[in-house]
Coordinates of C-alpha atoms in Angstrom, one line a residue:
Chain A
X1 CA 15.6 -27.7 -22.8
X2 CA 16.0 -31.4 -23.4
X3 CA 12.2 -31.9 -23.1
X4 CA 10.7 -33.8 -25.9
X5 CA 8.8 -31.4 -28.1
X6 CA 5.1 -32.2 -28.3
X7 CA 3.7 -33.0 -31.7
X8 CA 3.9 -35.5 -34.4
X9 CA 7.0 -37.7 -34.0
X10 CA 7.9 -41.3 -34.6
X11 CA 7.0 -42.2 -31.1
X12 CA 3.9 -40.1 -31.2
X13 CA 2.2 -40.3 -34.5
X14 CA -0.9 -38.4 -33.5
X15 CA -0.9 -34.7 -32.7
X16 CA -1.3 -34.6 -28.9
X17 CA -4.0 -32.9 -26.8
X18 CA -1.3 -30.6 -25.6
X19 CA -0.8 -29.4 -29.1
X20 CA -4.4 -28.5 -29.3
X21 CA -4.3 -26.7 -26.0
X22 CA -1.1 -24.8 -27.0
X23 CA -2.6 -23.7 -30.3
X24 CA -6.1 -22.9 -28.9
X25 CA -4.7 -20.8 -26.0
X26 CA -2.2 -19.1 -28.3
X27 CA -4.9 -18.2 -30.7
X28 CA -7.1 -16.9 -27.9
X29 CA -4.3 -14.8 -26.6
X30 CA -3.6 -13.4 -30.0
X31 CA -7.2 -12.5 -30.6
X32 CA -7.3 -10.9 -27.1
X33 CA -4.2 -8.8 -27.7
X34 CA -5.5 -7.7 -31.1
X35 CA -8.9 -6.8 -29.6
X36 CA -7.1 -4.7 -26.9
X37 CA -4.8 -3.1 -29.5
X38 CA -7.6 -2.1 -31.9
X39 CA -9.1 0.7 -29.6
X40 CA -5.6 1.9 -28.8
X41 CA -4.9 2.4 -32.5
X42 CA -8.3 3.7 -33.5
X43 CA -8.3 6.4 -30.8
X44 CA -5.7 8.3 -32.8
X45 CA -8.0 8.6 -35.8
X46 CA -10.3 11.7 -36.1
X47 CA -12.8 11.7 -33.2
X48 CA -16.5 12.3 -33.7
X49 CA -16.3 16.0 -32.9
X50 CA -13.6 16.4 -35.5
X51 CA -15.6 14.5 -38.1
X52 CA -18.6 16.6 -37.3
X53 CA -16.7 19.6 -38.5
X54 CA -15.4 18.0 -41.7
X55 CA -17.9 19.8 -44.0
X56 CA -18.6 23.6 -44.2
X57 CA -21.1 25.7 -46.1
X58 CA -20.1 29.0 -47.7
X59 CA -22.3 31.8 -49.0
X60 CA -20.7 33.1 -52.3
X61 CA -23.1 36.0 -52.8
X62 CA -20.8 38.5 -51.2
X63 CA -17.8 37.7 -53.4
X64 CA -17.5 40.3 -56.2
X65 CA -16.1 39.3 -59.6
X66 CA -12.3 39.1 -59.5
X67 CA -12.3 38.8 -55.7
X68 CA -10.9 35.8 -53.8
X69 CA -11.6 34.5 -50.3
X70 CA -9.8 31.9 -48.2
X71 CA -11.9 29.7 -45.9
X72 CA -10.6 27.1 -43.4
X73 CA -11.8 23.6 -44.1
X74 CA -10.4 20.6 -42.1
X75 CA -7.7 22.9 -40.8
X76 CA -6.5 23.8 -44.3
X77 CA -7.0 26.9 -46.5
X78 CA -9.4 26.6 -49.3
X79 CA -9.2 29.3 -52.1
X80 CA -12.5 30.4 -53.6
X81 CA -12.0 32.8 -56.6
X82 CA -14.8 34.5 -58.4
X83 CA -13.1 34.5 -61.8
X84 CA -13.4 37.2 -64.4
X85 CA -14.2 36.4 -68.0
X86 CA -10.5 36.9 -68.9
X87 CA -9.4 34.5 -66.2
X88 CA -12.0 31.9 -67.4
X89 CA -10.8 32.3 -71.0
X90 CA -7.1 32.0 -69.9
X91 CA -7.9 28.8 -68.1
X92 CA -9.9 27.3 -70.9
X93 CA -7.7 28.2 -73.8
X94 CA -4.6 26.3 -72.8
X95 CA -2.9 23.6 -74.9
X96 CA -3.3 20.7 -72.4
X97 CA -0.2 19.0 -73.9
X98 CA 1.9 21.8 -72.5
X99 CA 0.8 21.2 -68.9
X100 CA 2.8 19.2 -66.4
X101 CA -0.4 17.8 -65.0
X102 CA -2.9 18.0 -67.8
X103 CA -6.5 18.6 -66.8
X104 CA -9.3 20.4 -68.5
X105 CA -10.6 23.5 -66.7
X106 CA -14.2 22.1 -67.1
X107 CA -13.2 19.2 -64.9
X108 CA -11.9 21.6 -62.2
X109 CA -14.7 24.1 -62.0
X110 CA -18.4 23.1 -61.6
X111 CA -19.4 26.6 -62.6
X112 CA -16.9 28.4 -64.7
X113 CA -17.0 31.6 -62.7
X114 CA -16.2 29.8 -59.4
X115 CA -12.9 28.1 -58.8
X116 CA -12.5 26.2 -55.5
X117 CA -9.1 24.7 -54.7
X118 CA -7.2 23.6 -51.6
X119 CA -4.7 26.4 -51.1
X120 CA -1.7 24.2 -50.3
X121 CA 1.2 24.0 -52.7
X122 CA 1.6 20.4 -53.9
X123 CA 5.3 20.7 -53.6
X124 CA 5.9 20.9 -49.8
X125 CA 2.8 22.3 -48.3
X126 CA 3.2 26.1 -48.2
X127 CA 0.3 28.4 -48.8
X128 CA 0.7 30.2 -52.2
X129 CA 0.3 33.9 -52.5
X130 CA -2.2 35.6 -54.9
X131 CA -5.4 35.7 -52.9
X132 CA -5.1 39.4 -52.0
X133 CA -5.0 42.3 -54.4
X134 CA -1.4 43.2 -55.2
X135 CA 0.1 39.9 -54.2
X136 CA 2.4 38.1 -56.6
X137 CA 0.2 35.8 -58.8
X138 CA 3.0 34.4 -60.9
X139 CA 3.3 34.5 -64.7
X140 CA -0.1 32.8 -65.3
X141 CA -2.2 35.0 -63.1
X142 CA -3.1 32.3 -60.6
X143 CA -1.0 31.7 -57.6
X144 CA 2.7 31.9 -56.8
X145 CA 4.3 29.8 -54.0
X146 CA 6.9 31.9 -52.2
X147 CA 8.7 28.9 -50.7
X148 CA 10.1 27.3 -53.9
X149 CA 8.6 29.4 -56.8
X150 CA 5.9 27.1 -58.1
X151 CA 3.4 29.0 -60.3
X152 CA -0.3 28.1 -60.8
X153 CA -2.7 29.4 -63.4
X154 CA -6.2 30.7 -63.1
X155 CA -7.5 27.1 -62.9
X156 CA -5.1 26.3 -60.1
X157 CA -3.0 24.1 -62.4
X158 CA 0.7 23.9 -62.0
X159 CA 2.6 25.6 -64.8
X160 CA 6.1 26.2 -63.6
X161 CA 8.3 25.2 -60.7
X162 CA 8.9 22.1 -58.7
X163 CA 5.4 21.3 -57.6
X164 CA 4.3 18.0 -59.3
X165 CA 0.5 18.3 -59.5
X166 CA -2.3 20.9 -59.7
X167 CA -3.9 22.4 -56.6
X168 CA -6.5 19.7 -55.6
X169 CA -10.2 20.5 -56.0
X170 CA -12.0 19.5 -52.8
X171 CA -15.3 17.6 -53.2
X172 CA -18.0 20.3 -53.1
X173 CA -21.5 20.9 -54.4
X174 CA -23.8 23.8 -55.0
X175 CA -26.6 23.3 -52.5
X176 CA -28.2 26.5 -53.7
X177 CA -27.3 28.9 -56.5
X178 CA -24.8 30.8 -54.4
X179 CA -24.1 28.5 -51.5
X180 CA -21.6 25.7 -51.7
X181 CA -20.9 22.9 -49.2
X182 CA -17.3 21.7 -49.1
X183 CA -16.6 18.2 -47.8
Chain B
X1 CA 23.4 -20.4 -18.1
X2 CA 25.0 -22.5 -20.8
X3 CA 22.1 -22.2 -23.2
X4 CA 22.9 -22.4 -26.9
X5 CA 20.5 -20.6 -29.2
X6 CA 19.6 -22.1 -32.5
X7 CA 19.1 -18.8 -34.4
X8 CA 22.4 -17.4 -35.6
X9 CA 21.3 -13.8 -35.4
X10 CA 20.3 -14.4 -31.8
X11 CA 23.7 -15.9 -31.1
X12 CA 25.4 -13.0 -32.8
X13 CA 23.5 -10.4 -30.7
X14 CA 23.7 -12.4 -27.5
X15 CA 27.5 -12.7 -27.8
X16 CA 27.7 -8.9 -27.8
X17 CA 24.8 -8.1 -25.6
X18 CA 23.7 -11.1 -23.5
X19 CA 20.1 -10.0 -23.3
X20 CA 18.8 -13.4 -24.5
X21 CA 20.9 -15.3 -22.1
X22 CA 19.7 -13.2 -19.1
X23 CA 16.1 -13.5 -20.2
X24 CA 16.5 -17.2 -20.5
X25 CA 18.2 -17.3 -17.1
X26 CA 15.6 -15.1 -15.3
X27 CA 12.4 -16.0 -17.0
X28 CA 12.9 -19.6 -18.2
X29 CA 15.1 -21.7 -16.1
X30 CA 14.8 -19.4 -13.0
X31 CA 14.0 -21.9 -10.2
X32 CA 10.8 -21.3 -8.3
X33 CA 9.5 -23.3 -5.3
X34 CA 7.3 -26.0 -6.5
X35 CA 4.7 -25.6 -3.7
X36 CA 3.5 -22.0 -4.4
X37 CA -0.3 -21.5 -4.1
X38 CA -2.4 -19.1 -6.1
X39 CA -1.6 -16.2 -3.7
X40 CA 1.8 -16.1 -5.4
X41 CA 0.2 -15.0 -8.7
X42 CA -0.7 -11.6 -7.6
X43 CA 2.7 -10.0 -8.0
X44 CA 2.8 -11.0 -11.7
X45 CA -0.8 -9.7 -12.1
X46 CA 0.1 -6.4 -10.5
X47 CA 3.0 -6.0 -12.9
X48 CA 0.6 -6.7 -15.8
X49 CA -1.8 -4.1 -14.3
X50 CA 1.0 -1.5 -14.2
X51 CA 1.6 -2.1 -17.9
X52 CA -2.1 -1.8 -18.7
X53 CA -2.2 1.5 -16.7
X54 CA 0.8 2.9 -18.5
X55 CA -0.5 2.0 -22.0
X56 CA -4.0 3.3 -21.4
X57 CA -2.7 6.3 -19.6
X58 CA -0.4 7.4 -22.5
X59 CA -3.4 7.1 -24.8
X60 CA -5.6 9.2 -22.5
X61 CA -2.9 11.8 -22.3
X62 CA -3.2 12.2 -26.1
X63 CA -6.7 13.6 -25.6
X64 CA -6.7 15.1 -22.1
X65 CA -6.1 18.8 -21.4
X66 CA -4.6 19.8 -18.0
X67 CA -6.3 23.1 -17.7
X68 CA -9.0 24.0 -15.3
X69 CA -11.2 25.5 -18.0
X70 CA -10.9 22.4 -20.3
X71 CA -10.0 19.4 -18.1
X72 CA -13.6 18.2 -17.3
X73 CA -14.8 18.8 -20.9
X74 CA -11.7 17.0 -22.3
X75 CA -12.6 13.9 -20.2
X76 CA -16.2 14.1 -21.4
X77 CA -14.9 14.4 -25.0
X78 CA -12.8 11.3 -24.4
X79 CA -16.0 9.5 -23.2
X80 CA -18.2 10.7 -26.1
X81 CA -16.2 11.6 -29.2
X82 CA -12.8 10.0 -29.1
X83 CA -12.9 6.6 -30.9
X84 CA -13.2 3.9 -28.2
X85 CA -12.3 6.6 -25.6
X86 CA -15.0 5.4 -23.3
X87 CA -13.4 1.9 -23.0
X88 CA -9.9 3.3 -22.6
X89 CA -10.9 5.6 -19.8
X90 CA -13.0 2.9 -18.1
X91 CA -10.0 0.5 -18.3
X92 CA -7.8 3.2 -16.7
X93 CA -10.3 4.3 -14.1
X94 CA -11.2 0.8 -12.9
X95 CA -7.6 -0.3 -13.5
X96 CA -6.6 1.9 -10.6
X97 CA -9.0 0.0 -8.3
X98 CA -7.9 -3.4 -9.7
X99 CA -4.2 -2.5 -9.2
X100 CA -4.9 -1.8 -5.5
X101 CA -7.0 -5.0 -5.1
X102 CA -4.1 -7.0 -6.5
X103 CA -1.4 -5.2 -4.5
X104 CA -3.4 -5.4 -1.2
X105 CA -3.7 -9.2 -1.7
X106 CA 0.0 -9.3 -2.6
X107 CA 0.9 -7.4 0.6
X108 CA -1.4 -9.5 2.9
X109 CA 0.2 -12.6 1.3
X110 CA 3.7 -11.3 2.1
X111 CA 2.6 -10.5 5.7
X112 CA 1.1 -13.9 6.4
X113 CA 3.9 -16.0 4.9
X114 CA 6.6 -13.8 6.4
X115 CA 8.0 -12.9 2.9
X116 CA 9.5 -9.8 4.4
X117 CA 11.9 -11.7 6.7
X118 CA 15.6 -12.1 6.1
X119 CA 17.0 -12.3 3.5
X120 CA 14.2 -10.5 1.7
X121 CA 14.0 -7.2 3.7
X122 CA 15.1 -5.0 0.8
X123 CA 12.6 -6.8 -1.5
X124 CA 9.9 -6.0 1.0
X125 CA 11.0 -2.4 1.5
X126 CA 11.1 -1.8 -2.3
X127 CA 7.5 -3.2 -2.3
X128 CA 6.5 -0.6 0.3
X129 CA 8.1 2.1 -1.9
X130 CA 6.0 0.9 -4.8
X131 CA 2.9 1.0 -2.7
X132 CA 3.6 4.5 -1.5
X133 CA 4.3 5.7 -5.1
X134 CA 1.0 4.0 -6.1
X135 CA -0.9 6.0 -3.5
X136 CA 0.6 9.3 -4.7
X137 CA 0.0 8.4 -8.3
X138 CA -3.6 7.3 -7.7
X139 CA -4.4 10.4 -5.7
X140 CA -3.1 12.9 -8.2
X141 CA -4.6 10.9 -11.1
X142 CA -8.0 11.2 -9.4
X143 CA -7.6 15.0 -9.4
X144 CA -7.2 15.2 -13.2
X145 CA -10.8 14.8 -14.3
X146 CA -11.5 18.0 -12.3
X147 CA -14.8 17.0 -10.9
X148 CA -16.1 17.9 -7.5
X149 CA -14.5 14.9 -5.8
X150 CA -11.2 15.6 -7.7
X151 CA -11.1 19.2 -6.5
X152 CA -12.1 18.6 -2.9
X153 CA -10.0 15.5 -2.6
X154 CA -7.0 17.5 -3.8
X155 CA -7.9 20.3 -1.3
X156 CA -8.2 18.0 1.7
X157 CA -5.2 15.9 1.0
X158 CA -2.8 18.7 0.2
X159 CA -4.1 20.5 3.3
X160 CA -2.7 17.6 5.3
X161 CA 0.7 19.2 4.9
X162 CA -0.6 22.3 6.6
X163 CA -0.5 20.3 9.9
X164 CA 3.3 20.5 9.8
X165 CA 4.4 23.0 12.5
X166 CA 5.9 26.3 11.3
X167 CA 6.3 25.6 7.6
X168 CA 3.1 23.7 6.9
X169 CA 1.2 26.7 5.3
X170 CA 4.2 27.5 3.1
X171 CA 4.5 23.9 1.9
X172 CA 0.8 23.8 1.0
X173 CA 1.2 27.1 -1.0
X174 CA 4.2 25.6 -2.7
X175 CA 2.3 22.4 -3.6
X176 CA -0.6 24.5 -5.0
X177 CA 1.5 27.1 -6.8
X178 CA -1.1 29.6 -5.5
X179 CA -3.5 30.2 -2.7
X180 CA -5.9 27.4 -3.5
X181 CA -6.0 24.3 -5.6
X182 CA -6.2 25.8 -9.1
X183 CA -4.7 25.6 -12.6
X184 CA -1.0 25.5 -11.5
X185 CA -1.9 22.6 -9.2
X186 CA -3.7 20.7 -11.9
X187 CA -0.9 21.3 -14.4
X188 CA 1.8 20.0 -12.2
X189 CA -0.3 17.1 -11.0
X190 CA -0.7 16.0 -14.6
X191 CA 3.1 16.2 -15.2
X192 CA 3.7 14.1 -12.1
X193 CA 1.0 11.7 -12.9
X194 CA 2.7 11.0 -16.2
X195 CA 6.1 10.7 -14.6
X196 CA 5.4 8.6 -11.5
X197 CA 4.3 5.4 -13.2
X198 CA 7.7 5.2 -14.9
X199 CA 9.3 5.7 -11.5
X200 CA 7.2 2.8 -10.3
X201 CA 8.2 0.7 -13.3
X202 CA 11.9 1.3 -12.3
X203 CA 11.3 0.3 -8.7
X204 CA 9.4 -2.8 -9.9
X205 CA 12.5 -3.7 -11.8
X206 CA 14.6 -3.4 -8.7
X207 CA 11.9 -5.4 -6.8
X208 CA 12.3 -8.2 -9.3
X209 CA 16.1 -8.1 -9.1
X210 CA 15.9 -8.3 -5.3
X211 CA 13.3 -11.2 -5.7
X212 CA 15.5 -13.2 -8.0
X213 CA 18.5 -13.0 -5.6
X214 CA 16.9 -15.6 -3.3
X215 CA 13.8 -16.6 -5.3
X216 CA 10.2 -16.6 -4.1
X217 CA 9.3 -17.4 -0.6
X218 CA 6.7 -20.1 -0.4
X219 CA 3.7 -21.3 1.8
X220 CA 6.1 -23.3 4.0
X221 CA 8.4 -20.4 4.5
X222 CA 11.5 -22.6 4.3
X223 CA 14.4 -22.2 1.8
X224 CA 14.8 -24.2 -1.3
X225 CA 17.6 -26.6 -0.5
X226 CA 17.7 -29.3 -3.2
X227 CA 16.9 -29.3 -6.9
X228 CA 13.7 -31.2 -6.3
X229 CA 12.4 -28.3 -4.2
X230 CA 12.0 -26.1 -7.3
X231 CA 10.7 -26.2 -10.8
X232 CA 11.6 -23.9 -13.6
X233 CA 9.7 -20.7 -14.1
X234 CA 8.9 -21.6 -17.7
X235 CA 6.6 -23.4 -18.5
X236 CA 5.3 -24.2 -15.0
X237 CA 4.7 -20.7 -13.6
X238 CA 4.3 -18.9 -16.9
X239 CA 1.3 -21.1 -17.7
X240 CA 0.0 -20.7 -14.1
X241 CA 0.3 -16.9 -14.4
X242 CA -1.3 -17.0 -17.8
X243 CA -4.3 -18.9 -16.3
X244 CA -4.8 -16.4 -13.6
X245 CA -4.5 -13.5 -16.1
X246 CA -7.5 -15.0 -17.7
X247 CA -9.5 -15.2 -14.5
X248 CA -8.4 -11.7 -13.5
X249 CA -9.4 -10.2 -16.8
X250 CA -12.9 -11.7 -16.5
X251 CA -13.2 -10.0 -13.1
X252 CA -11.8 -6.7 -14.5
X253 CA -14.0 -6.8 -17.6
X254 CA -17.1 -7.2 -15.4
X255 CA -16.4 -3.7 -14.0
X256 CA -15.3 -2.2 -17.3
X257 CA -18.3 -3.4 -19.3
X258 CA -21.1 -3.9 -16.7
X259 CA -20.5 -1.6 -13.8
X260 CA -17.9 0.9 -14.7
X261 CA -18.8 3.6 -12.2
X262 CA -19.5 1.2 -9.3
X263 CA -16.1 2.0 -7.6
X264 CA -16.3 5.7 -8.2
X265 CA -18.4 8.6 -6.9
X266 CA -21.2 10.2 -8.9
X267 CA -20.1 13.6 -7.5
X268 CA -17.1 13.4 -9.7
X269 CA -19.3 13.9 -12.8
X270 CA -20.1 17.4 -11.5
X271 CA -17.4 19.9 -12.7
X272 CA -15.2 21.2 -9.9
X273 CA -16.6 24.2 -8.0
X274 CA -14.3 25.9 -5.6
X275 CA -17.2 27.6 -3.9
X276 CA -19.2 24.5 -2.9
X277 CA -18.0 21.4 -1.1
X278 CA -20.1 18.2 -1.6
X279 CA -22.1 17.2 1.4
X280 CA -20.2 13.9 2.0
X281 CA -16.7 13.7 0.6
X282 CA -14.8 10.4 0.8
X283 CA -11.7 9.2 -1.0
X284 CA -11.6 6.3 -3.3
X285 CA -12.2 2.9 -1.6
X286 CA -8.5 2.0 -1.5
X287 CA -7.6 5.0 0.7
X288 CA -10.5 4.5 3.1
X289 CA -8.6 2.6 5.9
X290 CA -6.0 5.3 6.0
X291 CA -8.7 8.0 5.8
X292 CA -10.4 6.4 8.9
X293 CA -7.1 6.6 10.8
X294 CA -6.8 10.2 9.9
X295 CA -10.2 11.0 11.2
X296 CA -10.0 8.8 14.3
X297 CA -7.5 11.2 15.9
X298 CA -8.9 14.4 17.5
X299 CA -5.8 16.3 16.5
X300 CA -4.8 17.7 13.1
X301 CA -1.1 17.0 13.4
X302 CA -1.7 13.7 15.2
X303 CA -4.1 12.4 12.6
X304 CA -1.7 13.2 9.8
X305 CA 1.2 11.6 11.6
X306 CA -0.6 8.4 12.3
X307 CA -1.9 8.2 8.7
X308 CA 1.6 8.6 7.4
X309 CA 2.9 6.3 10.1
X310 CA 0.4 3.6 9.1
X311 CA 2.3 3.3 5.8
X312 CA 5.8 4.1 7.1
X313 CA 5.6 1.4 9.7
X314 CA 5.5 -1.2 6.9
X315 CA 9.1 -0.2 6.2
X316 CA 10.4 -1.5 9.5
X317 CA 8.1 -4.6 9.6
X318 CA 11.1 -7.0 9.0
X319 CA 12.6 -5.7 12.3
X320 CA 9.4 -5.7 14.4
X321 CA 8.7 -9.4 13.7
X322 CA 11.6 -11.3 15.1
X323 CA 10.1 -14.7 15.0
X324 CA 12.6 -17.1 13.1
X325 CA 9.6 -18.8 11.4
X326 CA 8.4 -17.2 8.3
X327 CA 5.1 -18.9 7.4
X328 CA 2.0 -18.2 9.5
X329 CA 1.1 -21.9 9.0
X330 CA 3.5 -22.8 11.7
X331 CA 2.7 -20.0 14.0
X332 CA -0.4 -21.0 16.0
X333 CA -0.8 -17.6 17.8
X334 CA 0.3 -15.3 15.0
X335 CA -2.2 -16.6 12.5
X336 CA -5.2 -15.5 14.6
X337 CA -3.7 -12.0 15.2
X338 CA -3.0 -11.8 11.5
X339 CA -6.6 -12.8 10.6
X340 CA -7.8 -10.1 13.0
X341 CA -5.4 -7.6 11.4
X342 CA -7.0 -8.3 8.0
X343 CA -10.5 -8.0 9.4
X344 CA -9.4 -4.8 11.2
X345 CA -8.3 -3.3 7.9
X346 CA -11.8 -3.9 6.5
X347 CA -13.3 -2.4 9.6
X348 CA -11.2 0.7 9.1
X349 CA -12.3 0.9 5.5
X350 CA -15.9 0.6 6.6
X351 CA -15.4 3.5 9.1
X352 CA -13.6 5.5 6.5
X353 CA -16.6 5.3 4.1
X354 CA -19.0 6.5 6.8
X355 CA -19.4 10.0 8.2
X356 CA -17.2 10.6 11.3
X357 CA -20.1 10.6 13.8
X358 CA -21.5 8.5 16.6
X359 CA -20.1 5.0 17.1
X360 CA -18.0 5.2 14.0
X361 CA -15.6 7.4 15.8
X362 CA -15.2 4.9 18.6
X363 CA -14.9 1.9 16.3
X364 CA -12.3 3.7 14.1
X365 CA -10.3 4.6 17.3
X366 CA -10.3 1.0 18.5
X367 CA -9.4 -0.3 15.0
X368 CA -6.6 2.3 14.7
X369 CA -5.2 1.2 18.0
X370 CA -5.2 -2.4 16.9
X371 CA -3.6 -1.5 13.6
X372 CA -0.6 -0.1 15.4
X373 CA -0.6 -2.5 18.2
X374 CA -0.3 -5.3 15.7
X375 CA 3.1 -3.9 14.6
X376 CA 4.5 -2.4 17.7
X377 CA 3.2 -4.7 20.5
X378 CA 1.8 -8.0 19.2
X379 CA 4.5 -9.0 16.6
X380 CA 7.5 -8.2 18.9
X381 CA 5.8 -10.0 21.8
X382 CA 4.9 -13.0 19.7
X383 CA 8.5 -13.3 18.6
X384 CA 9.3 -14.1 22.2
X385 CA 6.1 -15.8 23.5
X386 CA 5.0 -18.0 20.7
X387 CA 6.2 -21.6 20.2
X388 CA 6.1 -22.3 16.5
X389 CA 5.2 -25.8 15.2
X390 CA 8.1 -27.9 13.8
X391 CA 9.0 -27.1 10.2
X392 CA 9.2 -29.7 7.5
X393 CA 12.7 -30.7 6.5
X394 CA 12.3 -29.6 2.9
X395 CA 9.7 -28.5 0.4
X396 CA 9.8 -31.7 -1.6
X397 CA 9.5 -33.9 1.6
X398 CA 6.4 -32.0 2.6
X399 CA 4.9 -32.7 -0.8
X400 CA 5.5 -36.4 -0.7
X401 CA 4.4 -36.8 2.9
X402 CA 1.8 -34.1 3.3
X403 CA -0.1 -35.3 6.3
X404 CA 3.0 -35.4 8.6
X405 CA 3.8 -31.8 8.5
X406 CA 1.0 -29.6 7.2
X407 CA -1.4 -30.1 10.0

């Protein structure tokens, strides 16, 4: 413990060779440990086979007007609703200032008759009801979350209840007239 | 002990829980003989290897599935799809071999320098416990990939217990959880393979406690008597251990990156098939000497007993070798029998790797006889017959006047 510390002192004005060795070997060890830790951390990220399944294609031609389907994408439900004219109008004719999370319906639907949203309530992650005929769709004709009473409109926007934001729209594109690819 | 820490938080904690004092005592100022050679680095390296195995093993367990329908595919998925899964598995797979290389050198070092002798008998016996647990852990770990060698290795080794009179068959059924090696076997092997390394870690802790009671043995085999016989663990041996970690990792990395399957068997990349046994089944290299002993005996029970006895006899080694001199350097006859013992272990390993036919049977019988004779006949006799060379008065004296005593 009483050893003289290596380094710049009054007796030893130059940094010693030992300082260089200590720093160089310490740096090498740090790089080595980091290089070993990196794979151990990265292995918990999605593996190649998981990433390979991260996009899906859906044929919309079988979905009648007014009908909804739920597909599983990345382990989550995605709601696809073939909206009726009334539903499209209801979604379009809203005073945006009244919305908790204002967003125009045109930004949310690439084609007005098709609404694609991730079916997970933005409050605490439950799946809202309203996909099947006869299920509670809430006051605005969209979806109603049974857990804590959040209500979404026909554009999937939050209208009432504790949820902070609209149902998110996943990235998707029409690869043909009636086939979309999500992801 | 009377260390004063500069940091006030460290002082505050240490006053209530003296973890820093004891670390300082056991890993800093801990006195170590100043004359250790590089053979004394292998225990530290083995400890490092245990940590590497536990870390990579926990990671592999995040992706592995212990079910006969999915085990093989889940390992292949680790190799192909999991991020860096290939390197993590190759570290773990070759790590088992590295662990045994380090531990075998560690054991041979202890045998040559008499590190098992009083007052270090418990230290030695704890080491044998660790070795035995390593054998079990390595064996059940090899079953998990569920390839052909996994399956048939598991079948052959668990069947060893069927040699036990009267209850053997029942014990084997109990081990299997069925009437053959199957899903229940794989599932419990996975549970045990996860558990046992932590048991090993616990025994390693006891091993270190026992070691620190009297400190390391040394190449002269004499006790530390004066302060100048020893130097502090830090920085002298920490830096020496760090240096050999570097050398060892280069050796280890050669296998991981350039020859990852050299120490394994290609047959284990064929999924397990309970209907077809591979033409030539052999265990991993580190079991080959014991496997040769098993096959050398033309009796099922006898072979099993001798194979178990080959490990069990290590427990009583401190009481078989009664010579008062520890280090083989001062035992003119012992050193030759010991050298022959080491060669004999390689001969056994060579026989174990070859089919049990022709002259291999005879050689493995002679080698088995020598293995046991070394412990039961040669060491007790040498204790009486051998006249050891005079020992140096102290470690420091032998360093300052090397020619007088070392030759």
